[in-house]
CSV table of C-alpha atoms and ligand atoms in Angstrom, one decimal:
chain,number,residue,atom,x,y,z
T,29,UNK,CA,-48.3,-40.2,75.0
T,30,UNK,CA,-50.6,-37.5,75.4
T,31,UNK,CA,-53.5,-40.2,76.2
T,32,UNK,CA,-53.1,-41.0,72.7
T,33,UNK,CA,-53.8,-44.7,71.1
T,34,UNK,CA,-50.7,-45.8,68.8
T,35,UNK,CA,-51.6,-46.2,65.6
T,36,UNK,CA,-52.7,-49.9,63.9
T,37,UNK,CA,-53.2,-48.9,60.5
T,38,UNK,CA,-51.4,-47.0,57.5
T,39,UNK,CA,-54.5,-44.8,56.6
T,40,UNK,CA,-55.2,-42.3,58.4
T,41,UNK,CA,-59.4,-40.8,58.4
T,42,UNK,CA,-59.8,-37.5,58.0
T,43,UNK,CA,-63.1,-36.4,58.9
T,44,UNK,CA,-65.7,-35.3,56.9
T,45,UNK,CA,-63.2,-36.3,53.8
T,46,UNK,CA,-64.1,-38.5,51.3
T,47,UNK,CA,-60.8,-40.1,50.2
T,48,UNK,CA,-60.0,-41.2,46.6
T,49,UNK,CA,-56.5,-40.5,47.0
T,50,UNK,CA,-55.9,-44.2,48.6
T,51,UNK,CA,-55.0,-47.3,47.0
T,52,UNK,CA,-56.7,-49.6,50.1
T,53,UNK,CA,-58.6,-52.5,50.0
T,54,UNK,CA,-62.9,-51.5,51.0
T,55,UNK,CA,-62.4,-52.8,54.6
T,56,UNK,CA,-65.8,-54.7,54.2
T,57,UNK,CA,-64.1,-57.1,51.0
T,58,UNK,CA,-61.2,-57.8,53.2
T,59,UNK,CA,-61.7,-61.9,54.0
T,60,UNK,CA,-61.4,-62.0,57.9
T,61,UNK,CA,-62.9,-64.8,58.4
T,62,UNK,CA,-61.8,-67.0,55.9
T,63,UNK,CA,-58.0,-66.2,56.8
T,64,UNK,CA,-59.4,-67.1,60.1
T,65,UNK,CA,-60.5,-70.4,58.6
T,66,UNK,CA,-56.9,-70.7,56.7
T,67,UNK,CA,-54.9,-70.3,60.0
T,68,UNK,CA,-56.6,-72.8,61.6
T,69,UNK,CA,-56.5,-75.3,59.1
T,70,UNK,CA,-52.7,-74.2,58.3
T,71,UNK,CA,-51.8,-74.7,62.3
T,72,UNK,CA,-53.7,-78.1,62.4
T,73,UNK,CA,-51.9,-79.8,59.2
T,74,UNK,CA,-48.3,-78.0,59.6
T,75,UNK,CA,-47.9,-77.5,63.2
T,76,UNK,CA,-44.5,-76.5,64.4
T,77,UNK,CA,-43.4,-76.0,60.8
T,78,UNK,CA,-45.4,-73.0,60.5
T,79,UNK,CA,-43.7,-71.4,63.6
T,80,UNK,CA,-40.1,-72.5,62.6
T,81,UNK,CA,-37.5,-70.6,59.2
T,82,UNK,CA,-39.2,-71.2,56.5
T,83,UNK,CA,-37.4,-72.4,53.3
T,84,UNK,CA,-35.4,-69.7,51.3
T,85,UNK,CA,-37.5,-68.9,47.9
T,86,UNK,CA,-40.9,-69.5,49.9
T,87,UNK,CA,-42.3,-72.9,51.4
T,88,UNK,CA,-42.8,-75.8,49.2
T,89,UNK,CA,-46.5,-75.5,49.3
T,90,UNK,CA,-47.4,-71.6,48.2
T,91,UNK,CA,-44.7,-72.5,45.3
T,92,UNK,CA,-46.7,-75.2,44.1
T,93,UNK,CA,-49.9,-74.2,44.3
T,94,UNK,CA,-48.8,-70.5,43.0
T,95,UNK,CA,-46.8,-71.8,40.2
T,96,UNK,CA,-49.8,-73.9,38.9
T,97,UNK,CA,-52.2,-71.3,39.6
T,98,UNK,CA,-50.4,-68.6,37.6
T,99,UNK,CA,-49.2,-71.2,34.9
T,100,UNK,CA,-53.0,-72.1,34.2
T,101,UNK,CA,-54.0,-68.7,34.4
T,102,UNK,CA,-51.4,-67.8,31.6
T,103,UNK,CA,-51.4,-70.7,29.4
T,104,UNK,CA,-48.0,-71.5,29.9
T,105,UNK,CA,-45.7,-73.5,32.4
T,106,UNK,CA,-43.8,-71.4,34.6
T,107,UNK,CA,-41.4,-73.9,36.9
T,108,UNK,CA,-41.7,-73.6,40.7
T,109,UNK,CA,-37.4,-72.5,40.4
T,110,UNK,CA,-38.6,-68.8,38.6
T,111,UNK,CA,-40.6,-68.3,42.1
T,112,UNK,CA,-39.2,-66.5,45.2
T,113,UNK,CA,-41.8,-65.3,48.0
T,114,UNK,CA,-41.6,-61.8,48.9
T,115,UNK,CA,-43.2,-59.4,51.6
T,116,UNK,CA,-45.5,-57.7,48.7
T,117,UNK,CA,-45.1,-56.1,45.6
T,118,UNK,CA,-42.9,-53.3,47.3
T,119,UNK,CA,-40.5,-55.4,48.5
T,120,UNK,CA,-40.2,-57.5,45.4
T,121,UNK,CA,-38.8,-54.4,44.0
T,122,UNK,CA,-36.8,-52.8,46.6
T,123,UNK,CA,-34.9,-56.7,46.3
T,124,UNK,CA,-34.9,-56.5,42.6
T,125,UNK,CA,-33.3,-52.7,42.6
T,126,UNK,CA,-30.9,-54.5,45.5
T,127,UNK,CA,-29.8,-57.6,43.3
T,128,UNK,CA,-29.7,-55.8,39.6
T,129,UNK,CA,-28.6,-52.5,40.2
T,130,UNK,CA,-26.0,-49.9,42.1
T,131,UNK,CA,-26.0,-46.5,43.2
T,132,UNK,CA,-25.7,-43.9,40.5
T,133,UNK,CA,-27.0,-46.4,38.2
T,134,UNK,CA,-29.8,-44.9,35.5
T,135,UNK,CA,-33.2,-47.3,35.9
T,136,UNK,CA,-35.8,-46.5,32.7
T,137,UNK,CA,-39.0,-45.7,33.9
T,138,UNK,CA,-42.5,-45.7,32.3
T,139,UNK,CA,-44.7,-42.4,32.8
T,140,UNK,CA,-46.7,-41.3,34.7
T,141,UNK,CA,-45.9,-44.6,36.6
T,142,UNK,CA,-46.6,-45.8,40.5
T,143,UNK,CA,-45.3,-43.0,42.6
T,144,UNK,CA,-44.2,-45.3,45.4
T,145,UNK,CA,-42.1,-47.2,43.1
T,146,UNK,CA,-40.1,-43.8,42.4
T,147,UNK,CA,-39.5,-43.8,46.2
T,148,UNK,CA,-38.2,-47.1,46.1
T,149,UNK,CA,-35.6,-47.0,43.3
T,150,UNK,CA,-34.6,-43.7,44.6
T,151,UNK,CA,-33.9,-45.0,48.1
T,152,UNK,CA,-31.4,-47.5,46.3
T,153,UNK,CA,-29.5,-43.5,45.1
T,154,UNK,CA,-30.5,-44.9,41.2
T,155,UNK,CA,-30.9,-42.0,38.7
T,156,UNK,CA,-34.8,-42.3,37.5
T,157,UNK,CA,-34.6,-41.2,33.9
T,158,UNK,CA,-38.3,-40.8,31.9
T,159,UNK,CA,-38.4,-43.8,29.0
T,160,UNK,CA,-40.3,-41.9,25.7
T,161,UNK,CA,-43.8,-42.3,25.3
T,162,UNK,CA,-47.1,-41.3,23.3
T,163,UNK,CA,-50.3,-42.3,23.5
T,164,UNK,CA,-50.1,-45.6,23.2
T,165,UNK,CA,-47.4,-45.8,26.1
T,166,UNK,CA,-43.9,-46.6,26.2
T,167,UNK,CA,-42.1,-46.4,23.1
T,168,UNK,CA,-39.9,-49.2,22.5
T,169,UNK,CA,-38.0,-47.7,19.4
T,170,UNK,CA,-37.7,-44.3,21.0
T,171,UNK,CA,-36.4,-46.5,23.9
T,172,UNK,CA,-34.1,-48.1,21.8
T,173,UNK,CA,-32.2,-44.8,21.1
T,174,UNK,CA,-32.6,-43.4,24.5
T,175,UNK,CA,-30.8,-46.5,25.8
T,176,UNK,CA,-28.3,-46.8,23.4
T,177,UNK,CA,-27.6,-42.6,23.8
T,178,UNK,CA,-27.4,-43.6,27.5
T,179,UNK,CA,-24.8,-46.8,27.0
T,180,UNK,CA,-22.7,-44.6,24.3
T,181,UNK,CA,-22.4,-41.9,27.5
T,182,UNK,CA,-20.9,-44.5,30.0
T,183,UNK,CA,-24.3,-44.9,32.5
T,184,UNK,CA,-25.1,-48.5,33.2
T,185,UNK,CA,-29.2,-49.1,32.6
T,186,UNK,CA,-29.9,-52.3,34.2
T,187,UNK,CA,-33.4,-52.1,34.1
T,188,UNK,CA,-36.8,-50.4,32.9
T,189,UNK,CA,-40.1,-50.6,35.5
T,190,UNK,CA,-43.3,-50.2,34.2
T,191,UNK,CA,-46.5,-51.1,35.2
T,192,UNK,CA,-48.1,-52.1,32.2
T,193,UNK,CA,-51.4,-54.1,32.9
T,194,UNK,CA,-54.4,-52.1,34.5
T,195,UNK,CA,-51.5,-49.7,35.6
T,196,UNK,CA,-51.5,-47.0,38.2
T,197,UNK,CA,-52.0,-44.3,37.8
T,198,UNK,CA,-54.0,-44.9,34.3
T,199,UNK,CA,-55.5,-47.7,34.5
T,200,UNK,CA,-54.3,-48.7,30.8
T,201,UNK,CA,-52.5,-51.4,29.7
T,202,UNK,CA,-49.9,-51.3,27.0
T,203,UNK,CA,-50.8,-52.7,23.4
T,204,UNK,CA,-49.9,-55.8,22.2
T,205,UNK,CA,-47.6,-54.7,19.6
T,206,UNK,CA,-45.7,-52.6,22.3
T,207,UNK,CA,-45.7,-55.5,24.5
T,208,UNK,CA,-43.6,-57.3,22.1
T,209,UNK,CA,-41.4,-54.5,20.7
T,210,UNK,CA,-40.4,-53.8,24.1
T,211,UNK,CA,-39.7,-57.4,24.7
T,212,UNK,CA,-37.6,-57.9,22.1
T,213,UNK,CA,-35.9,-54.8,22.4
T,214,UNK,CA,-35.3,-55.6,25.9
T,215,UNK,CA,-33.7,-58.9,24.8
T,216,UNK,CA,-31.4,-57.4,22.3
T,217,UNK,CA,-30.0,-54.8,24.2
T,218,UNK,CA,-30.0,-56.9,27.1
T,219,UNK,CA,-32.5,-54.2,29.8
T,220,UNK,CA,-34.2,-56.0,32.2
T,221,UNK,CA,-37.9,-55.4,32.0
T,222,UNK,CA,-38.9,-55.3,35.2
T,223,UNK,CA,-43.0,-55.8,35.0
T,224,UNK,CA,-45.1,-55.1,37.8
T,225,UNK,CA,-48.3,-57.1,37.6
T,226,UNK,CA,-49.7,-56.2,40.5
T,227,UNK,CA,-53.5,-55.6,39.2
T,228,UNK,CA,-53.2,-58.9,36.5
T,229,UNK,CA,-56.2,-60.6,38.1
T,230,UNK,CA,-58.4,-57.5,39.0
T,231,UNK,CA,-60.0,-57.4,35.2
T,232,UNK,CA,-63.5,-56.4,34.8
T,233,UNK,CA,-64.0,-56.6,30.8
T,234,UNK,CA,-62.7,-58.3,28.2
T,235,UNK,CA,-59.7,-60.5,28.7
T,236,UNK,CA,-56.3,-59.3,30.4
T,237,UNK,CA,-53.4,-58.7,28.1
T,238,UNK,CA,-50.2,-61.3,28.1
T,239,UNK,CA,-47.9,-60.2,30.5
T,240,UNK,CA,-44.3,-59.3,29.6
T,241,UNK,CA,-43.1,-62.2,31.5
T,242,UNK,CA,-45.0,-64.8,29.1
T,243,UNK,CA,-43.9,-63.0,26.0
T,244,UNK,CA,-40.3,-62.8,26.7
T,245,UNK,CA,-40.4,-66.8,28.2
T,246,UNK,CA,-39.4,-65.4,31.2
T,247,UNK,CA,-36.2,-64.3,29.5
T,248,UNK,CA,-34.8,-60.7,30.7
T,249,UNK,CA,-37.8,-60.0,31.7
T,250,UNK,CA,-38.5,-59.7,36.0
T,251,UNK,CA,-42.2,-59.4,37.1
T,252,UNK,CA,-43.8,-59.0,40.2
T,253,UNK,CA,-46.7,-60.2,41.8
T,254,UNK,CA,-48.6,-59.6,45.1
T,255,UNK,CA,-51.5,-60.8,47.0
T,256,UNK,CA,-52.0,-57.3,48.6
T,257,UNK,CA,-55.2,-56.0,46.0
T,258,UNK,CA,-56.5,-59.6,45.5
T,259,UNK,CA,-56.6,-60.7,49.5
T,260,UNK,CA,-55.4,-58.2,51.8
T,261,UNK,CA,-52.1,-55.8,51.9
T,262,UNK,CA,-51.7,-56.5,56.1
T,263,UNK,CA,-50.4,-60.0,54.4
T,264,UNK,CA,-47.2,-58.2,53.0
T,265,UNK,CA,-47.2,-61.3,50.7
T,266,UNK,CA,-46.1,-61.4,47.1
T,267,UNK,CA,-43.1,-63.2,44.5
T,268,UNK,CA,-40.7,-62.7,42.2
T,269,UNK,CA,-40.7,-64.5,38.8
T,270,UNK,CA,-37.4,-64.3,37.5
T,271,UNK,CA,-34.8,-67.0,35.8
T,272,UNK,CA,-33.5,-69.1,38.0
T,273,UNK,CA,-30.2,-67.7,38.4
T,274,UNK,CA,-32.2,-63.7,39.7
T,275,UNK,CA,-33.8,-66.1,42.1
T,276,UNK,CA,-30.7,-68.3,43.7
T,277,UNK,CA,-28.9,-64.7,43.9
T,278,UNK,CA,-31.9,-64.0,45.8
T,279,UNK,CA,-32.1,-66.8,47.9
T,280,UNK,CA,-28.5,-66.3,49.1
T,281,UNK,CA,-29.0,-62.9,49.8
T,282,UNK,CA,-27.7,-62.6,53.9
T,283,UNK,CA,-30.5,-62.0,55.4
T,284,UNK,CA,-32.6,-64.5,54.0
T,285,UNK,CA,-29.9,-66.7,54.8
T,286,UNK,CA,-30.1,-65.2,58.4
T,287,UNK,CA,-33.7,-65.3,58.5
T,288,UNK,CA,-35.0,-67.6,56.3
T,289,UNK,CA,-38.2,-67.4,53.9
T,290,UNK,CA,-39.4,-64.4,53.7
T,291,UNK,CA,-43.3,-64.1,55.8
T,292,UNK,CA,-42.7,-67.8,56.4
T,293,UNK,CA,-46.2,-68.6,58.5
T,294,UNK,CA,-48.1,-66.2,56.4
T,295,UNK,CA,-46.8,-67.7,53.3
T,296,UNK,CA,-48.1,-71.1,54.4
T,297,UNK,CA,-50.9,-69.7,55.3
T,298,UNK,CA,-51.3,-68.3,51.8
T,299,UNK,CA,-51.1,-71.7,50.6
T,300,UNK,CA,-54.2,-73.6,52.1
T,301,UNK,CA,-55.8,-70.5,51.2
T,302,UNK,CA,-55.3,-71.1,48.0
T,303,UNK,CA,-55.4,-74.9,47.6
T,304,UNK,CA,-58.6,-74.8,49.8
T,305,UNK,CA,-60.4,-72.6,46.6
T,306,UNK,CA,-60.7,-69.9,48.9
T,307,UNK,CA,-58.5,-67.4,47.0
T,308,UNK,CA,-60.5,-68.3,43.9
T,309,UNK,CA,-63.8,-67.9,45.1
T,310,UNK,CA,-62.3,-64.5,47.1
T,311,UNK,CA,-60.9,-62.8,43.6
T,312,UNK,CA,-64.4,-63.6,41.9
T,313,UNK,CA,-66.0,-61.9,44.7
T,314,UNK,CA,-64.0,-59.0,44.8
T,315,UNK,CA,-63.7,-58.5,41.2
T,316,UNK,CA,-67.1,-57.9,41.2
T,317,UNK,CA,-67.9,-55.4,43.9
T,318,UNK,CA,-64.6,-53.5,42.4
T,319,UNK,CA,-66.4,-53.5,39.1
T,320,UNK,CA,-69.6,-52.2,40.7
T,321,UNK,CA,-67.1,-49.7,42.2
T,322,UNK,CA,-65.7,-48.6,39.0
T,323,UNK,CA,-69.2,-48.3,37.3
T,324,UNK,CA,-70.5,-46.2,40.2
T,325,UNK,CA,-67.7,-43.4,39.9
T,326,UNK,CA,-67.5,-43.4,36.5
T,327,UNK,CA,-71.0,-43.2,35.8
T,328,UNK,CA,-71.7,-40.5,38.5
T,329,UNK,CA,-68.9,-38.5,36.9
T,330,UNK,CA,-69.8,-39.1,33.3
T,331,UNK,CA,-73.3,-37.9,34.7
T,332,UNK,CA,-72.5,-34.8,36.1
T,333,UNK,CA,-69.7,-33.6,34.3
T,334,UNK,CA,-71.0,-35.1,30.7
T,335,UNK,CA,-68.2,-32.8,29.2
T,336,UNK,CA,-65.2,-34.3,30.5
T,337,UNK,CA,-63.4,-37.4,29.2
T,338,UNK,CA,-64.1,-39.9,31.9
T,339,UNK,CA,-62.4,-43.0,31.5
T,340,UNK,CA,-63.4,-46.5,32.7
T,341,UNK,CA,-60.3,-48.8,33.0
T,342,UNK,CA,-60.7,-52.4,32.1
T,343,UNK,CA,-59.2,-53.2,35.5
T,344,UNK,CA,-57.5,-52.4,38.7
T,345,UNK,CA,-58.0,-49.7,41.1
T,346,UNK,CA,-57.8,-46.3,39.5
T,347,UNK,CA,-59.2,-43.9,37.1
T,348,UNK,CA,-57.0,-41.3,35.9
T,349,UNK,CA,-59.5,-38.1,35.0
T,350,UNK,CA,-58.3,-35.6,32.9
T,351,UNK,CA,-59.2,-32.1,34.5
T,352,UNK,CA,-61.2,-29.2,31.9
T,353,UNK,CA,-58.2,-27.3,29.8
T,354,UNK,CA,-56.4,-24.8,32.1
T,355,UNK,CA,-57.5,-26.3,35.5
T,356,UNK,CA,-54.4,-27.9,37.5
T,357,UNK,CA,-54.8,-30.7,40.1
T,358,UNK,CA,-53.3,-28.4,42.9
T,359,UNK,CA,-56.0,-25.8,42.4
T,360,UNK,CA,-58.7,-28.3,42.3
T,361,UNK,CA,-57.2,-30.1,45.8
T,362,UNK,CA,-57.6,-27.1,48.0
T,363,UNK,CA,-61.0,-26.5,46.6
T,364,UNK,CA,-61.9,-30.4,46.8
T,365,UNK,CA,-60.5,-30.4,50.1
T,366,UNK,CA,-62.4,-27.8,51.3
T,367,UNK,CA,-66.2,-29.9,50.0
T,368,UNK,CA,-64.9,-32.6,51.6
T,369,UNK,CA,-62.9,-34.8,48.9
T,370,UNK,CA,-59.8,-35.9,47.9
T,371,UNK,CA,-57.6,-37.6,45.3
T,372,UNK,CA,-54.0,-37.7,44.2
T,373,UNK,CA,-52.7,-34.9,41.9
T,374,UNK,CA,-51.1,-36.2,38.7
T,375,UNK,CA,-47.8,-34.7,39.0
T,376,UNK,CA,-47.1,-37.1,41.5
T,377,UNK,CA,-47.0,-39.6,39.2
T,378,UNK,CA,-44.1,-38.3,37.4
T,379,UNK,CA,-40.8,-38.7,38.1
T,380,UNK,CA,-39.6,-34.7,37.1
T,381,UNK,CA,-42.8,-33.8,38.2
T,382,UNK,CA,-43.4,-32.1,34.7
T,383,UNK,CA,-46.5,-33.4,33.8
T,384,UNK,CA,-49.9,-34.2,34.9
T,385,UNK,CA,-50.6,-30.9,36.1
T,386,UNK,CA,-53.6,-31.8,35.0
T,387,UNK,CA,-55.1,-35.2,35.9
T,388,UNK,CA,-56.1,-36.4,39.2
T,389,UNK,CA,-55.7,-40.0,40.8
T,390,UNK,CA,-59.0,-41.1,41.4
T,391,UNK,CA,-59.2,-44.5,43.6
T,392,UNK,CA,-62.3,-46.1,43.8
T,393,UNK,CA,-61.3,-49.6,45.8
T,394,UNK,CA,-61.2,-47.7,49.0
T,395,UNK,CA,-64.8,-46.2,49.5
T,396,UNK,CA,-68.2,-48.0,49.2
T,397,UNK,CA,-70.7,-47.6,46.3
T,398,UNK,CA,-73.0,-44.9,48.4
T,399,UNK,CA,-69.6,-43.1,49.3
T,400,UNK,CA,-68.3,-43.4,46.4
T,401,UNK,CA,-71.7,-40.9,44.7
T,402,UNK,CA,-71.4,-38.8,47.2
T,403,UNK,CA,-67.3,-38.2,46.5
T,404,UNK,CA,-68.1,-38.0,42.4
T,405,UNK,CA,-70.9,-35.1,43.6
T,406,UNK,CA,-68.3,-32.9,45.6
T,407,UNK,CA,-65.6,-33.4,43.0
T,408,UNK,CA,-68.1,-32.3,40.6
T,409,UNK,CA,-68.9,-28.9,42.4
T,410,UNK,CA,-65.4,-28.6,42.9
T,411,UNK,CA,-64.4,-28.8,39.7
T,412,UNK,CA,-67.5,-26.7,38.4
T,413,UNK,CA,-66.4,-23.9,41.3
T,414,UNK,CA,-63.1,-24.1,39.7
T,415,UNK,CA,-63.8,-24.0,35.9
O,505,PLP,C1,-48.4,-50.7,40.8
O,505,PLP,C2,-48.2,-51.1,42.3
O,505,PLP,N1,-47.2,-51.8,42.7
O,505,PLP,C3,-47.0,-52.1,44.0
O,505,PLP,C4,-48.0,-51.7,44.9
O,505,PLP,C5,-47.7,-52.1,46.4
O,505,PLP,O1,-48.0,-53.4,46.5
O,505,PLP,P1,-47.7,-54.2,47.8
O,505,PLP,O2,-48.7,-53.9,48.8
O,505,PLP,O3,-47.7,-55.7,47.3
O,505,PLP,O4,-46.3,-53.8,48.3
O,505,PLP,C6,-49.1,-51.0,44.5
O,505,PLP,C7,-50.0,-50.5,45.5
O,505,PLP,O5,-50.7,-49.5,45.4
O,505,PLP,C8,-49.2,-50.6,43.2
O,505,PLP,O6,-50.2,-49.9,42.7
C-alpha cells in the first residue's frame, strides 16, 4: 500500500488549487451534528426497524413527511403512491434509464446539460441525441419535429432529460411558456420528460419556477429529487415522482425485491430529520451562505473583469461565464491551472462536445467566501494573461 491511507472521500485536494470545478457541498454547511441528533432520536423511536429491509418505495415515514413537504411547497397534492426512495439523484436516473428505456434506444437531451447525467444514459448503450434550442432553452416545436423525424426513421425516444430549474451547467431555468409547450408536447407525442429538480429549493431571488412535474399533473412527466445539495450527498438519498404504475415497476424491480428499500436506515433517518424541523431550518441556513457565495464570485468577477458578461443565477450551485471572444476554456485551464485555479471547461457539458468551447463551469458551493475572492483574482489574471 505504499504506506498509503485509502481514500474516504470523492474529492480529491490538490494543493495550492483553488477548485471551482466541483459541485460539493462547503464542508463547514454540512449538518454533522444535527444528523448526529437525527440518528439518535431515529434509533430511540424505531429500534430494530431501522436495522431490518426496509419497505420497497421507501419507509412509511420519509413518504409522508416528503410527500407533504413537497406538496406544500408546490401548491399541489402529490399522493405518497408517485414516491419511490432512491440512493440520490444519480441513481434515480440510472433506475429511470433501467425501467423506460433499452439499449440502442435514442434519449433527447437538453444542452449543455449535467455532464454526469451523459455518463449515466450512456452506460445504459442509449444513443444521446441534442434536443434544439436557442436562447431561451429547449425548443419544444423544434422538438416536435426532431421527434417526429426520429419516430418516422424507426428509433424509439422514450424519453427527454433536462435539467430545467437552476440547471447545471447554466444556472437558468426554462421560461414559463417553454415549460408548458414542452409539457404538452410531451403529452401528445407521448416522451417522457424526465425532470431533474435537483436544485428546486436552492433559490436565492425571486420565486422558483413550477416544475414540469406540477404542470403536466404528474402525467408523462418523471422528476427527480435528491437530498444531496440541500443536506449532504454522503446520504446518497433522493426519490422518484412518477405515476404510480413507473413506481410499482420500480418497486418490483429484483433487487429491491432482493434487498428491500433502497438506503433503508438512512431514509428513516431522513425522516425525523425532517419532521423534527431540522431540514427546514438546514435549507434556510444554507440557502443563505450559498447566496453569500454567489454574490462573492460574481461580484469579484464583475469587479475585475467589468467587461465580461458575468451572470448571477437565481439559484443552485453554478455560474456559467462566458470567456472574451476567441478565448477557449482549454487554453484558459492550463493557464488557470498553473495560478492556482480551476473550473470545468464547457465542452464538457455537451454531449458531441461541439460547443462551449467557450464557457467555463464555475462552482461556487465548494469553497468559502475568502477562497472564493482569492479564486475570482487568479481567474481574472488568467484570463487577462490569456486575452
Ligand atoms: C443536475 C444534477 N443532477 C444530479 C446530480 C447528482 O445528485 P446526487 O448526488 O443526488 O446523485 C447533480 C450533482 O452535481 C446535479 O448537478
Amino acid at each position: 500500500m505504499n504506506g498509503r491511507e485509502l481514500p474516504i472521500i470523492q474529492f480529491e485536494d490538490r494543493p495550492g488549487i483553488l477548485d471551482l470545478g466541483w459541485g460539493h457541498p462547503c464542508p463547514s454547511l454540512l449538518p454533522v451534528a444535527e444528523w448526529q441528533k437525527a440518528t439518535q432520536a431515529t434509533m430511540e423511536q424505531f429500534g430494530w426497524q431501522v436495522l431490518t429491509y426496509g419497505y420497497a418505495t421507501g419507509p412509511g415515514p420519509l413518504i409522508e413527511w416528503l410527500s407533504g413537504h413537497v406538496s406544500k411547497a408546490e401548491n399541489a397534492v402529490i399522493d405518497p403512491s408517485q414516491f419511490f426512495i432512491t440512493a440520490g439523484a444519480s441513481h434515480a436516473l440510472e433506475l429511470i434509464s433501467a425501467v423506460l428505456a433499452e439499449p440502442q434506444d435514442v434519449v433527447l437531451v437538453d444542452s449543455p446539460t449535467y455532464h454526469f447525467a451523459l455518463r449515466i444514459l450512456r452506460d445504459h448503450g442509449l444513443e444521446i441525441v441534442k434536443a434544439p434550442t436557442d436562447d431561451d432553452g429547449i425548443d419544444p416545436a423544434a422538438l416536435d419535429e426532431l421527434l417526429a423525424s426520429l419516430l418516422s426513421r424507426g428509433r424509439r425516444v422514450p424519453m427527454l432529460y433536462i435539467v430545467p430549474t437552476f440547471g447545471n451547467p447554466t444556472g437558468r431555468s426554462l421560461p414559463s411558456h417553454r415549460r408548458c409547450e414542452l409539457v404538452q408536447m410531451a403529452r401528445r407525442t407521448g416522451l417522457t420528460v424526465v425532470e431533474d429538480d435537483t436544485y428546486r429549493e436552492l433559490v436565492y431571488q425571486g420565486t422558483v419556477p413550477t416544475s414540469l412535474w406540477r404542470l403536466a399533473d404528474g402525467e408523462g412527466v418523471v422528476r427527480i429529487g435528491s437530498f444531496s445539495k440541500t443536506v449532504a450527498p454522503g446520504l446518497r438519498l433522493g426519490w422518484i415522482n412518477a405515476a404510480p404504475g413507473i413506481v410499482r415497476r420500480l418497486a418490483s424491480l429484483g433487487y429491491v425485491d432482493s434487498g428491500g428499500g433502497i438506503n433503508h436506515a438512512t431514509a428513516l433517518t431522513m425522516a425525523t430529520f425532517g419532521t423534527s424541523g431540522t431540514y427546514g431550518q438546514h435549507v434556510a441556513h444554507v440557502r443563505g451562505e450559498y447566496r453569500l457565495r454567489r454574490d462573492t464570485l460574481v461580484g469579484a468577477l464583475r469587479n475585475s473583469l467589468p467587461d465580461l458578461h458575468v451572470p448571477s443565477p437565481a439559484g443552485g450551485w453554478f455560474v456559467w461565464l462566458p470567456l472574451p471572444p476567441g478565448m477557449t476554456a482549454s487554453v484558459l485551464l492550463r493557464k488557470a491551472e498553473s495560478l492556482g485555479v480551476s473550473f470545468v471547461p464547457g465542452t464538457l457539458f455537451y454531449a458531441d462536445a461541439q460547443g462551449g468551447y467557450n464557457h467555463v463551469r464555475l462552482s461556487f458551493s465548494l469553497l468559502t467566501p475568502p477562497q472564493l475572492i482569492m479564486a475570482a483574482e487568479r481567474l481574472t489574471e488568467a484570463i487577462q494573461a490569456v486575452s
